[in-house]
């Protein structure tokens, strides 16, 4: 048993992370949603739609924070499109959101799967911080927290200093990195900027593809055609993949501090002597082959096609 709760701000790569987990038949027991890439109404609706498209409408979805703890809400719709799914229409939700709020659900699932639950966080850490505030013991009650966030030794993607999930709610990130987790892994841009679906790979997907691969074709068109990018970065799928198999990355323990305001807001600063396992290297080819196999995407070795220009 390896129950996973995904806290997400579905967005295009969050959608890909859900598809990867379901493609591997991982034990995705619940999703909680947070404002981030796009408004909470859309991150919640998108999560319901993606689960329905992939035949997993039975996975409960719990709505969470509509804004960061302190900072004003600012989205990333320039990246993810106005609807958060690259403008793609992927069908309607076949289920409604559940009644509990996201922090309540995180606490309830931590209790239900006492010691066994893996939390995967692929959005701003607002819900995780609120759950910790309500029930500090969840840090020890979950098996581990794997978060996509930070840029520990490389430039950011929102500013030269900061990665979006941390920048969006730096106060929540501060509280999460400071908690005494059973195990906490941070998957930052240092490794996620090495893994992407390139345009060459995208072009190999048939236009009439359906299911997960059809969803990938549709939600990444904006990246390649409208934004003329070389790569659709697999930030969130890599975090999900590491939650399922830590051997994909090299992990080094650090203490992590976060700059909460000013020009360097969202910067993640490492120092020795902490418990945060920061991913410092990745088996990029091994992950890309697994991701493509799980979603039915033709894999080619096109690592040279990847640039960090988001
Ligand atoms: O910086 C990338 C992260 O920010 C990803 O999780 C993406 O979905 C956005 O939330
Ligand atoms: Ca995300």
PDB file of C-alpha atoms and ligand atoms in Angstrom:
ATOM      1  CA  UNK A   1       0.000   0.000   0.000  1.00  0.00           C
ATOM      2  CA  UNK A   2       1.397   3.410  -1.023  1.00  0.00           C
ATOM      3  CA  UNK A   3      -1.491   5.886  -0.751  1.00  0.00           C
ATOM      4  CA  UNK A   4      -0.817   9.284  -2.322  1.00  0.00           C
ATOM      5  CA  UNK A   5      -2.618  12.577  -1.762  1.00  0.00           C
ATOM      6  CA  UNK A   6      -1.820  15.164  -4.447  1.00  0.00           C
ATOM      7  CA  UNK A   7      -2.137  18.852  -3.537  1.00  0.00           C
ATOM      8  CA  UNK A   8      -2.157  20.687  -6.851  1.00  0.00           C
ATOM      9  CA  UNK A   9      -2.879  23.906  -8.753  1.00  0.00           C
ATOM     10  CA  UNK A  10      -3.962  22.217 -11.983  1.00  0.00           C
ATOM     11  CA  UNK A  11      -2.305  23.777 -14.524  1.00  0.00           C
ATOM     12  CA  UNK A  12      -0.895  21.950 -17.463  1.00  0.00           C
ATOM     13  CA  UNK A  13       1.957  20.134 -15.745  1.00  0.00           C
ATOM     14  CA  UNK A  14      -0.168  19.257 -12.709  1.00  0.00           C
ATOM     15  CA  UNK A  15      -2.528  17.602 -15.204  1.00  0.00           C
ATOM     16  CA  UNK A  16       0.440  15.671 -16.604  1.00  0.00           C
ATOM     17  CA  UNK A  17       1.393  14.587 -13.066  1.00  0.00           C
ATOM     18  CA  UNK A  18      -2.110  13.200 -12.507  1.00  0.00           C
ATOM     19  CA  UNK A  19      -1.904  11.361 -15.836  1.00  0.00           C
ATOM     20  CA  UNK A  20       1.476   9.902 -14.889  1.00  0.00           C
ATOM     21  CA  UNK A  21       0.231   8.648 -11.511  1.00  0.00           C
ATOM     22  CA  UNK A  22      -2.877   7.088 -13.062  1.00  0.00           C
ATOM     23  CA  UNK A  23      -0.856   5.659 -15.951  1.00  0.00           C
ATOM     24  CA  UNK A  24       1.281   3.799 -13.430  1.00  0.00           C
ATOM     25  CA  UNK A  25      -1.859   2.764 -11.509  1.00  0.00           C
ATOM     26  CA  UNK A  26      -0.481   4.496  -8.431  1.00  0.00           C
ATOM     27  CA  UNK A  27      -2.734   4.552  -5.372  1.00  0.00           C
ATOM     28  CA  UNK A  28      -3.959   8.152  -5.786  1.00  0.00           C
ATOM     29  CA  UNK A  29      -6.466   8.340  -2.918  1.00  0.00           C
ATOM     30  CA  UNK A  30      -7.348  12.061  -3.099  1.00  0.00           C
ATOM     31  CA  UNK A  31      -6.550  15.414  -4.658  1.00  0.00           C
ATOM     32  CA  UNK A  32      -6.643  18.756  -2.873  1.00  0.00           C
ATOM     33  CA  UNK A  33      -6.545  22.018  -4.791  1.00  0.00           C
ATOM     34  CA  UNK A  34      -4.930  25.377  -4.184  1.00  0.00           C
ATOM     35  CA  UNK A  35      -4.890  28.720  -5.974  1.00  0.00           C
ATOM     36  CA  UNK A  36      -1.676  29.123  -7.916  1.00  0.00           C
ATOM     37  CA  UNK A  37      -1.302  28.756 -11.652  1.00  0.00           C
ATOM     38  CA  UNK A  38      -4.860  29.980 -11.915  1.00  0.00           C
ATOM     39  CA  UNK A  39      -7.873  30.881  -9.729  1.00  0.00           C
ATOM     40  CA  UNK A  40      -9.035  28.251  -7.176  1.00  0.00           C
ATOM     41  CA  UNK A  41     -12.303  27.748  -9.077  1.00  0.00           C
ATOM     42  CA  UNK A  42     -10.308  26.713 -12.135  1.00  0.00           C
ATOM     43  CA  UNK A  43      -7.658  24.636 -10.368  1.00  0.00           C
ATOM     44  CA  UNK A  44     -10.493  22.731  -8.687  1.00  0.00           C
ATOM     45  CA  UNK A  45     -12.561  22.376 -11.846  1.00  0.00           C
ATOM     46  CA  UNK A  46      -9.536  21.383 -13.911  1.00  0.00           C
ATOM     47  CA  UNK A  47      -8.554  18.678 -11.425  1.00  0.00           C
ATOM     48  CA  UNK A  48     -12.081  17.242 -11.569  1.00  0.00           C
ATOM     49  CA  UNK A  49     -12.040  17.349 -15.386  1.00  0.00           C
ATOM     50  CA  UNK A  50      -8.630  15.676 -15.712  1.00  0.00           C
ATOM     51  CA  UNK A  51      -9.613  12.872 -13.331  1.00  0.00           C
ATOM     52  CA  UNK A  52     -12.863  12.367 -15.259  1.00  0.00           C
ATOM     53  CA  UNK A  53     -11.115  12.310 -18.643  1.00  0.00           C
ATOM     54  CA  UNK A  54      -8.742   9.644 -17.326  1.00  0.00           C
ATOM     55  CA  UNK A  55     -11.510   7.484 -15.858  1.00  0.00           C
ATOM     56  CA  UNK A  56     -10.675   8.365 -12.245  1.00  0.00           C
ATOM     57  CA  UNK A  57     -13.704  10.474 -11.347  1.00  0.00           C
ATOM     58  CA  UNK A  58     -13.990   8.380  -8.178  1.00  0.00           C
ATOM     59  CA  UNK A  59     -10.885  10.082  -6.744  1.00  0.00           C
ATOM     60  CA  UNK A  60     -12.247  12.762  -4.365  1.00  0.00           C
ATOM     61  CA  UNK A  61     -11.235  16.405  -4.878  1.00  0.00           C
ATOM     62  CA  UNK A  62     -11.169  18.891  -1.986  1.00  0.00           C
ATOM     63  CA  UNK A  63     -11.026  22.634  -2.573  1.00  0.00           C
ATOM     64  CA  UNK A  64      -8.364  24.590  -0.682  1.00  0.00           C
ATOM     65  CA  UNK A  65      -6.905  28.025  -0.229  1.00  0.00           C
ATOM     66  CA  UNK A  66      -8.038  30.733  -2.617  1.00  0.00           C
ATOM     67  CA  UNK A  67      -5.006  32.936  -1.859  1.00  0.00           C
ATOM     68  CA  UNK A  68      -1.578  32.840  -0.220  1.00  0.00           C
ATOM     69  CA  UNK A  69      -1.148  33.266   3.564  1.00  0.00           C
ATOM     70  CA  UNK A  70       0.145  36.837   3.310  1.00  0.00           C
ATOM     71  CA  UNK A  71       0.999  37.860  -0.255  1.00  0.00           C
ATOM     72  CA  UNK A  72      -1.773  38.830  -2.695  1.00  0.00           C
ATOM     73  CA  UNK A  73      -2.817  36.128  -5.163  1.00  0.00           C
ATOM     74  CA  UNK A  74      -0.996  36.340  -8.507  1.00  0.00           C
ATOM     75  CA  UNK A  75      -1.500  33.608 -11.109  1.00  0.00           C
ATOM     76  CA  UNK A  76       0.643  32.173 -13.902  1.00  0.00           C
ATOM     77  CA  UNK A  77      -2.037  32.306 -16.585  1.00  0.00           C
ATOM     78  CA  UNK A  78       0.532  33.648 -19.085  1.00  0.00           C
ATOM     79  CA  UNK A  79       2.070  30.178 -18.948  1.00  0.00           C
ATOM     80  CA  UNK A  80      -0.980  27.984 -18.405  1.00  0.00           C
ATOM     81  CA  UNK A  81      -3.540  29.914 -20.437  1.00  0.00           C
ATOM     82  CA  UNK A  82      -6.719  31.567 -19.215  1.00  0.00           C
ATOM     83  CA  UNK A  83      -8.368  28.272 -18.272  1.00  0.00           C
ATOM     84  CA  UNK A  84      -5.235  26.736 -16.788  1.00  0.00           C
ATOM     85  CA  UNK A  85      -5.147  23.907 -19.333  1.00  0.00           C
ATOM     86  CA  UNK A  86      -3.445  25.743 -22.169  1.00  0.00           C
ATOM     87  CA  UNK A  87      -6.861  26.804 -23.448  1.00  0.00           C
ATOM     88  CA  UNK A  88      -7.737  23.179 -24.246  1.00  0.00           C
ATOM     89  CA  UNK A  89     -11.261  21.864 -23.685  1.00  0.00           C
ATOM     90  CA  UNK A  90     -10.890  18.336 -22.307  1.00  0.00           C
ATOM     91  CA  UNK A  91     -14.493  17.481 -21.458  1.00  0.00           C
ATOM     92  CA  UNK A  92     -16.682  18.007 -18.426  1.00  0.00           C
ATOM     93  CA  UNK A  93     -16.235  16.837 -14.834  1.00  0.00           C
ATOM     94  CA  UNK A  94     -18.240  13.698 -14.021  1.00  0.00           C
ATOM     95  CA  UNK A  95     -18.040  14.274 -10.251  1.00  0.00           C
ATOM     96  CA  UNK A  96     -18.433  17.212  -7.887  1.00  0.00           C
ATOM     97  CA  UNK A  97     -15.890  18.484  -5.397  1.00  0.00           C
ATOM     98  CA  UNK A  98     -16.147  16.989  -1.895  1.00  0.00           C
ATOM     99  CA  UNK A  99     -17.312  18.866   1.190  1.00  0.00           C
ATOM    100  CA  UNK A 100     -14.226  19.009   3.390  1.00  0.00           C
ATOM    101  CA  UNK A 101     -11.755  21.821   2.794  1.00  0.00           C
ATOM    102  CA  UNK A 102      -8.298  20.809   1.568  1.00  0.00           C
ATOM    103  CA  UNK A 103      -6.485  21.270   4.900  1.00  0.00           C
ATOM    104  CA  UNK A 104      -9.198  19.256   6.662  1.00  0.00           C
ATOM    105  CA  UNK A 105      -8.858  16.515   4.040  1.00  0.00           C
ATOM    106  CA  UNK A 106      -5.066  16.427   4.362  1.00  0.00           C
ATOM    107  CA  UNK A 107      -5.454  15.975   8.135  1.00  0.00           C
ATOM    108  CA  UNK A 108      -8.178  13.321   7.717  1.00  0.00           C
ATOM    109  CA  UNK A 109      -6.173  11.263   5.205  1.00  0.00           C
ATOM    110  CA  UNK A 110      -3.009  11.542   7.302  1.00  0.00           C
ATOM    111  CA  UNK A 111      -5.047  10.116  10.185  1.00  0.00           C
ATOM    112  CA  UNK A 112      -6.728   7.402   8.100  1.00  0.00           C
ATOM    113  CA  UNK A 113      -3.468   6.158   6.573  1.00  0.00           C
ATOM    114  CA  UNK A 114      -1.482   6.710   9.753  1.00  0.00           C
ATOM    115  CA  UNK A 115       2.211   6.545   8.795  1.00  0.00           C
ATOM    116  CA  UNK A 116       1.558   5.379   5.213  1.00  0.00           C
ATOM    117  CA  UNK A 117       0.380   8.490   3.342  1.00  0.00           C
ATOM    118  CA  UNK A 118       2.657  10.259   0.856  1.00  0.00           C
ATOM    119  CA  UNK A 119       1.806  13.932   0.289  1.00  0.00           C
ATOM    120  CA  UNK A 120       2.795  15.250  -3.143  1.00  0.00           C
ATOM    121  CA  UNK A 121       2.552  19.043  -3.428  1.00  0.00           C
ATOM    122  CA  UNK A 122       2.783  20.566  -6.900  1.00  0.00           C
ATOM    123  CA  UNK A 123       1.447  24.046  -6.221  1.00  0.00           C
ATOM    124  CA  UNK A 124       1.990  26.826  -3.708  1.00  0.00           C
ATOM    125  CA  UNK A 125       2.262  25.331  -0.217  1.00  0.00           C
ATOM    126  CA  UNK A 126      -0.651  27.230   1.331  1.00  0.00           C
ATOM    127  CA  UNK A 127      -2.821  24.173   2.101  1.00  0.00           C
ATOM    128  CA  UNK A 128       0.092  22.241   3.551  1.00  0.00           C
ATOM    129  CA  UNK A 129       0.998  25.150   5.825  1.00  0.00           C
ATOM    130  CA  UNK A 130      -2.609  25.559   7.016  1.00  0.00           C
ATOM    131  CA  UNK A 131      -2.902  21.817   7.706  1.00  0.00           C
ATOM    132  CA  UNK A 132       0.370  21.966   9.679  1.00  0.00           C
ATOM    133  CA  UNK A 133      -0.966  24.918  11.656  1.00  0.00           C
ATOM    134  CA  UNK A 134      -4.181  23.060  12.482  1.00  0.00           C
ATOM    135  CA  UNK A 135      -2.490  19.702  13.188  1.00  0.00           C
ATOM    136  CA  UNK A 136       1.336  20.001  13.591  1.00  0.00           C
ATOM    137  CA  UNK A 137       1.551  16.239  14.134  1.00  0.00           C
ATOM    138  CA  UNK A 138       0.868  15.473  10.466  1.00  0.00           C
ATOM    139  CA  UNK A 139       4.558  16.130   9.762  1.00  0.00           C
ATOM    140  CA  UNK A 140       5.352  12.910  11.602  1.00  0.00           C
ATOM    141  CA  UNK A 141       2.077  11.140  10.736  1.00  0.00           C
ATOM    142  CA  UNK A 142       2.657  11.083   6.967  1.00  0.00           C
ATOM    143  CA  UNK A 143       5.285   8.827   5.395  1.00  0.00           C
ATOM    144  CA  UNK A 144       6.759  11.759   3.436  1.00  0.00           C
ATOM    145  CA  UNK A 145       6.110  15.054   1.699  1.00  0.00           C
ATOM    146  CA  UNK A 146       7.441  15.428  -1.852  1.00  0.00           C
ATOM    147  CA  UNK A 147       7.106  18.975  -3.142  1.00  0.00           C
ATOM    148  CA  UNK A 148       7.815  20.531  -6.514  1.00  0.00           C
ATOM    149  CA  UNK A 149       9.325  23.868  -5.656  1.00  0.00           C
ATOM    150  CA  UNK A 150      12.394  26.008  -5.323  1.00  0.00           C
ATOM    151  CA  UNK A 151      15.513  26.623  -7.339  1.00  0.00           C
ATOM    152  CA  UNK A 152      18.388  25.861  -5.048  1.00  0.00           C
ATOM    153  CA  UNK A 153      21.482  26.316  -7.199  1.00  0.00           C
ATOM    154  CA  UNK A 154      20.060  27.830 -10.402  1.00  0.00           C
ATOM    155  CA  UNK A 155      17.996  30.871 -11.486  1.00  0.00           C
ATOM    156  CA  UNK A 156      14.266  30.985 -10.892  1.00  0.00           C
ATOM    157  CA  UNK A 157      11.444  31.009 -13.436  1.00  0.00           C
ATOM    158  CA  UNK A 158       9.329  33.870 -12.047  1.00  0.00           C
ATOM    159  CA  UNK A 159      12.249  36.135 -11.139  1.00  0.00           C
ATOM    160  CA  UNK A 160      15.968  35.463 -11.405  1.00  0.00           C
ATOM    161  CA  UNK A 161      15.771  34.340  -7.775  1.00  0.00           C
ATOM    162  CA  UNK A 162      12.533  32.386  -7.369  1.00  0.00           C
ATOM    163  CA  UNK A 163      10.543  29.424  -8.666  1.00  0.00           C
ATOM    164  CA  UNK A 164       6.786  30.010  -8.951  1.00  0.00           C
ATOM    165  CA  UNK A 165       5.376  27.691  -6.247  1.00  0.00           C
ATOM    166  CA  UNK A 166       7.656  29.147  -3.583  1.00  0.00           C
ATOM    167  CA  UNK A 167       7.377  32.725  -4.880  1.00  0.00           C
ATOM    168  CA  UNK A 168       3.574  32.514  -4.885  1.00  0.00           C
ATOM    169  CA  UNK A 169       3.406  31.804  -1.147  1.00  0.00           C
ATOM    170  CA  UNK A 170       6.825  32.259   0.462  1.00  0.00           C
ATOM    171  CA  UNK A 171       5.365  32.417   3.964  1.00  0.00           C
ATOM    172  CA  UNK A 172       3.717  29.023   3.583  1.00  0.00           C
ATOM    173  CA  UNK A 173       6.946  27.628   2.149  1.00  0.00           C
ATOM    174  CA  UNK A 174       8.880  28.958   5.151  1.00  0.00           C
ATOM    175  CA  UNK A 175       6.539  27.122   7.518  1.00  0.00           C
ATOM    176  CA  UNK A 176       6.636  23.895   5.490  1.00  0.00           C
ATOM    177  CA  UNK A 177      10.426  23.785   5.195  1.00  0.00           C
ATOM    178  CA  UNK A 178      10.744  24.440   8.949  1.00  0.00           C
ATOM    179  CA  UNK A 179       8.446  21.597  10.048  1.00  0.00           C
ATOM    180  CA  UNK A 180       9.794  18.330  11.467  1.00  0.00           C
ATOM    181  CA  UNK A 181       8.695  16.029   8.613  1.00  0.00           C
ATOM    182  CA  UNK A 182       9.206  12.287   8.775  1.00  0.00           C
ATOM    183  CA  UNK A 183      10.762  12.806   5.346  1.00  0.00           C
ATOM    184  CA  UNK A 184      10.598  15.864   3.062  1.00  0.00           C
ATOM    185  CA  UNK A 185      11.899  15.989  -0.515  1.00  0.00           C
ATOM    186  CA  UNK A 186      12.213  19.189  -2.564  1.00  0.00           C
ATOM    187  CA  UNK A 187      12.189  18.768  -6.357  1.00  0.00           C
ATOM    188  CA  UNK A 188      13.304  22.105  -7.764  1.00  0.00           C
ATOM    189  CA  UNK A 189      14.117  23.671 -11.100  1.00  0.00           C
ATOM    190  CA  UNK A 190      17.673  22.339 -10.701  1.00  0.00           C
ATOM    191  CA  UNK A 191      16.304  18.979 -11.881  1.00  0.00           C
ATOM    192  CA  UNK A 192      12.915  19.768 -13.453  1.00  0.00           C
ATOM    193  CA  UNK A 193      14.535  21.996 -16.090  1.00  0.00           C
ATOM    194  CA  UNK A 194      16.294  18.854 -17.355  1.00  0.00           C
ATOM    195  CA  UNK A 195      13.068  17.014 -18.164  1.00  0.00           C
ATOM    196  CA  UNK A 196      10.671  18.134 -20.873  1.00  0.00           C
ATOM    197  CA  UNK A 197       8.552  16.978 -23.765  1.00  0.00           C
ATOM    198  CA  UNK A 198      10.210  18.619 -26.761  1.00  0.00           C
ATOM    199  CA  UNK A 199       8.463  19.942 -29.863  1.00  0.00           C
ATOM    200  CA  UNK A 200       9.813  17.024 -31.905  1.00  0.00           C
ATOM    201  CA  UNK A 201       8.206  14.582 -29.465  1.00  0.00           C
ATOM    202  CA  UNK A 202       4.960  16.599 -29.389  1.00  0.00           C
ATOM    203  CA  UNK A 203       4.758  16.542 -33.194  1.00  0.00           C
ATOM    204  CA  UNK A 204       4.947  12.737 -33.148  1.00  0.00           C
ATOM    205  CA  UNK A 205       1.666  12.568 -31.192  1.00  0.00           C
ATOM    206  CA  UNK A 206      -1.240  12.108 -33.648  1.00  0.00           C
ATOM    207  CA  UNK A 207      -3.688  15.038 -33.764  1.00  0.00           C
ATOM    208  CA  UNK A 208      -6.584  12.651 -33.110  1.00  0.00           C
ATOM    209  CA  UNK A 209      -4.978  11.007 -30.081  1.00  0.00           C
ATOM    210  CA  UNK A 210      -7.362  10.378 -27.176  1.00  0.00           C
ATOM    211  CA  UNK A 211      -7.060   9.715 -23.429  1.00  0.00           C
ATOM    212  CA  UNK A 212      -3.931  10.797 -21.568  1.00  0.00           C
ATOM    213  CA  UNK A 213      -1.782  11.239 -24.674  1.00  0.00           C
ATOM    214  CA  UNK A 214      -4.545  13.194 -26.383  1.00  0.00           C
ATOM    215  CA  UNK A 215      -4.800  15.416 -23.320  1.00  0.00           C
ATOM    216  CA  UNK A 216      -1.040  16.010 -23.415  1.00  0.00           C
ATOM    217  CA  UNK A 217      -1.234  16.936 -27.108  1.00  0.00           C
ATOM    218  CA  UNK A 218      -4.025  19.422 -26.439  1.00  0.00           C
ATOM    219  CA  UNK A 219      -2.780  21.072 -23.247  1.00  0.00           C
ATOM    220  CA  UNK A 220       0.788  21.545 -24.506  1.00  0.00           C
ATOM    221  CA  UNK A 221      -0.096  23.075 -27.880  1.00  0.00           C
ATOM    222  CA  UNK A 222       0.000  26.547 -26.291  1.00  0.00           C
ATOM    223  CA  UNK A 223       3.560  25.931 -25.106  1.00  0.00           C
ATOM    224  CA  UNK A 224       4.887  25.007 -28.535  1.00  0.00           C
ATOM    225  CA  UNK A 225       2.648  26.983 -30.923  1.00  0.00           C
ATOM    226  CA  UNK A 226       1.511  30.085 -29.057  1.00  0.00           C
ATOM    227  CA  UNK A 227       4.483  30.585 -26.733  1.00  0.00           C
ATOM    228  CA  UNK A 228       6.992  29.052 -29.191  1.00  0.00           C
ATOM    229  CA  UNK A 229       8.902  27.266 -26.439  1.00  0.00           C
ATOM    230  CA  UNK A 230      11.323  24.413 -27.058  1.00  0.00           C
ATOM    231  CA  UNK A 231      10.146  22.315 -24.141  1.00  0.00           C
ATOM    232  CA  UNK A 232       7.057  21.533 -22.060  1.00  0.00           C
ATOM    233  CA  UNK A 233       8.774  21.168 -18.726  1.00  0.00           C
ATOM    234  CA  UNK A 234       7.658  18.223 -16.626  1.00  0.00           C
ATOM    235  CA  UNK A 235       8.043  19.937 -13.242  1.00  0.00           C
ATOM    236  CA  UNK A 236       5.114  18.274 -11.487  1.00  0.00           C
ATOM    237  CA  UNK A 237       5.328  14.851 -13.145  1.00  0.00           C
ATOM    238  CA  UNK A 238       8.926  14.559 -11.922  1.00  0.00           C
ATOM    239  CA  UNK A 239       7.830  15.275  -8.343  1.00  0.00           C
ATOM    240  CA  UNK A 240       5.172  12.566  -8.672  1.00  0.00           C
ATOM    241  CA  UNK A 241       7.704  10.173 -10.202  1.00  0.00           C
ATOM    242  CA  UNK A 242      10.159  10.757  -7.341  1.00  0.00           C
ATOM    243  CA  UNK A 243       7.373  10.158  -4.811  1.00  0.00           C
ATOM    244  CA  UNK A 244       6.988   6.734  -6.439  1.00  0.00           C
ATOM    245  CA  UNK A 245      10.715   6.060  -6.922  1.00  0.00           C
ATOM    246  CA  UNK A 246      13.322   8.198  -5.147  1.00  0.00           C
ATOM    247  CA  UNK A 247      16.120   6.512  -7.078  1.00  0.00           C
ATOM    248  CA  UNK A 248      15.398   8.796 -10.049  1.00  0.00           C
ATOM    249  CA  UNK A 249      17.202  11.658  -8.295  1.00  0.00           C
ATOM    250  CA  UNK A 250      20.227  12.329  -6.119  1.00  0.00           C
ATOM    251  CA  UNK A 251      19.103  13.759  -2.776  1.00  0.00           C
ATOM    252  CA  UNK A 252      21.236  15.925  -0.464  1.00  0.00           C
ATOM    253  CA  UNK A 253      20.030  17.125   2.982  1.00  0.00           C
ATOM    254  CA  UNK A 254      19.937  20.856   3.636  1.00  0.00           C
ATOM    255  CA  UNK A 255      18.215  23.389   5.828  1.00  0.00           C
ATOM    256  CA  UNK A 256      16.118  25.619   3.564  1.00  0.00           C
ATOM    257  CA  UNK A 257      15.243  29.226   4.301  1.00  0.00           C
ATOM    258  CA  UNK A 258      12.933  31.309   2.109  1.00  0.00           C
ATOM    259  CA  UNK A 259      13.106  35.031   1.398  1.00  0.00           C
ATOM    260  CA  UNK A 260       9.516  36.215   1.993  1.00  0.00           C
ATOM    261  CA  UNK A 261       9.503  39.685   0.432  1.00  0.00           C
ATOM    262  CA  UNK A 262      11.478  42.250  -1.540  1.00  0.00           C
ATOM    263  CA  UNK A 263      13.397  41.761  -4.774  1.00  0.00           C
ATOM    264  CA  UNK A 264      14.485  38.231  -3.824  1.00  0.00           C
ATOM    265  CA  UNK A 265      11.021  37.109  -2.649  1.00  0.00           C
ATOM    266  CA  UNK A 266      10.691  33.327  -3.014  1.00  0.00           C
ATOM    267  CA  UNK A 267      14.428  32.642  -3.104  1.00  0.00           C
ATOM    268  CA  UNK A 268      15.290  29.295  -1.464  1.00  0.00           C
ATOM    269  CA  UNK A 269      18.539  29.514   0.484  1.00  0.00           C
ATOM    270  CA  UNK A 270      20.229  26.278   1.561  1.00  0.00           C
ATOM    271  CA  UNK A 271      22.609  25.701   4.462  1.00  0.00           C
ATOM    272  CA  UNK A 272      24.069  22.612   6.088  1.00  0.00           C
ATOM    273  CA  UNK A 273      22.420  20.725   8.892  1.00  0.00           C
ATOM    274  CA  UNK A 274      18.787  20.444   7.808  1.00  0.00           C
ATOM    275  CA  UNK A 275      16.284  17.662   7.011  1.00  0.00           C
ATOM    276  CA  UNK A 276      15.092  18.799   3.572  1.00  0.00           C
ATOM    277  CA  UNK A 277      16.264  16.314   0.931  1.00  0.00           C
ATOM    278  CA  UNK A 278      16.982  18.539  -2.072  1.00  0.00           C
ATOM    279  CA  UNK A 279      17.177  16.899  -5.496  1.00  0.00           C
ATOM    280  CA  UNK A 280      20.572  17.852  -6.944  1.00  0.00           C
ATOM    281  CA  UNK A 281      20.706  15.501  -9.949  1.00  0.00           C
ATOM    282  CA  UNK A 282      18.224  13.473 -12.022  1.00  0.00           C
ATOM    283  CA  UNK A 283      18.206  10.463 -14.329  1.00  0.00           C
ATOM    284  CA  UNK A 284      16.526  12.579 -17.017  1.00  0.00           C
ATOM    285  CA  UNK A 285      16.482   9.915 -19.725  1.00  0.00           C
ATOM    286  CA  UNK A 286      15.211   7.261 -17.345  1.00  0.00           C
ATOM    287  CA  UNK A 287      12.378   9.520 -16.163  1.00  0.00           C
ATOM    288  CA  UNK A 288      11.433  10.686 -19.674  1.00  0.00           C
ATOM    289  CA  UNK A 289      11.248   7.097 -20.882  1.00  0.00           C
ATOM    290  CA  UNK A 290       8.981   6.197 -17.947  1.00  0.00           C
ATOM    291  CA  UNK A 291       6.788   9.268 -18.457  1.00  0.00           C
ATOM    292  CA  UNK A 292       6.372   8.633 -22.184  1.00  0.00           C
ATOM    293  CA  UNK A 293       5.626   4.955 -21.595  1.00  0.00           C
ATOM    294  CA  UNK A 294       3.023   5.786 -18.903  1.00  0.00           C
ATOM    295  CA  UNK A 295       1.194   8.257 -21.146  1.00  0.00           C
ATOM    296  CA  UNK A 296       1.714   6.576 -24.525  1.00  0.00           C
ATOM    297  CA  UNK A 297       3.895   9.364 -25.922  1.00  0.00           C
ATOM    298  CA  UNK A 298       6.499   8.372 -28.546  1.00  0.00           C
ATOM    299  CA  UNK A 299       9.899   8.712 -26.860  1.00  0.00           C
ATOM    300  CA  UNK A 300      12.929  10.020 -28.734  1.00  0.00           C
ATOM    301  CA  UNK A 301      16.244  11.072 -27.292  1.00  0.00           C
ATOM    302  CA  UNK A 302      15.922  14.816 -27.889  1.00  0.00           C
ATOM    303  CA  UNK A 303      17.584  16.159 -24.768  1.00  0.00           C
ATOM    304  CA  UNK A 304      19.368  18.705 -26.964  1.00  0.00           C
ATOM    305  CA  UNK A 305      15.915  20.132 -27.782  1.00  0.00           C
ATOM    306  CA  UNK A 306      15.426  21.197 -24.221  1.00  0.00           C
ATOM    307  CA  UNK A 307      16.266  24.742 -23.204  1.00  0.00           C
ATOM    308  CA  UNK A 308      15.439  26.460 -19.947  1.00  0.00           C
ATOM    309  CA  UNK A 309      13.524  29.232 -21.693  1.00  0.00           C
ATOM    310  CA  UNK A 310      10.073  28.915 -20.167  1.00  0.00           C
TER     311      UNK A 310
HETATM  312  O1  LIG B   1       7.561  26.462 -11.296  1.00  0.00           O
HETATM  313  C1  LIG B   1       6.803  25.389 -11.783  1.00  0.00           C
HETATM  314  C2  LIG B   1       5.667  25.091 -10.873  1.00  0.00           C
HETATM  315  O2  LIG B   1       4.805  26.225 -10.776  1.00  0.00           O
HETATM  316  C3  LIG B   1       4.781  23.952 -11.390  1.00  0.00           C
HETATM  317  O3  LIG B   1       4.193  23.297 -10.309  1.00  0.00           O
HETATM  318  C4  LIG B   1       3.730  24.681 -12.177  1.00  0.00           C
HETATM  319  O4  LIG B   1       2.516  23.934 -12.288  1.00  0.00           O
HETATM  320  C5  LIG B   1       3.516  25.898 -11.320  1.00  0.00           C
HETATM  321  O5  LIG B   1       2.624  25.547 -10.272  1.00  0.00           O
HETATM  322 CA1  LIG B   2       1.762  23.055 -10.270  1.00  0.00          CA
END
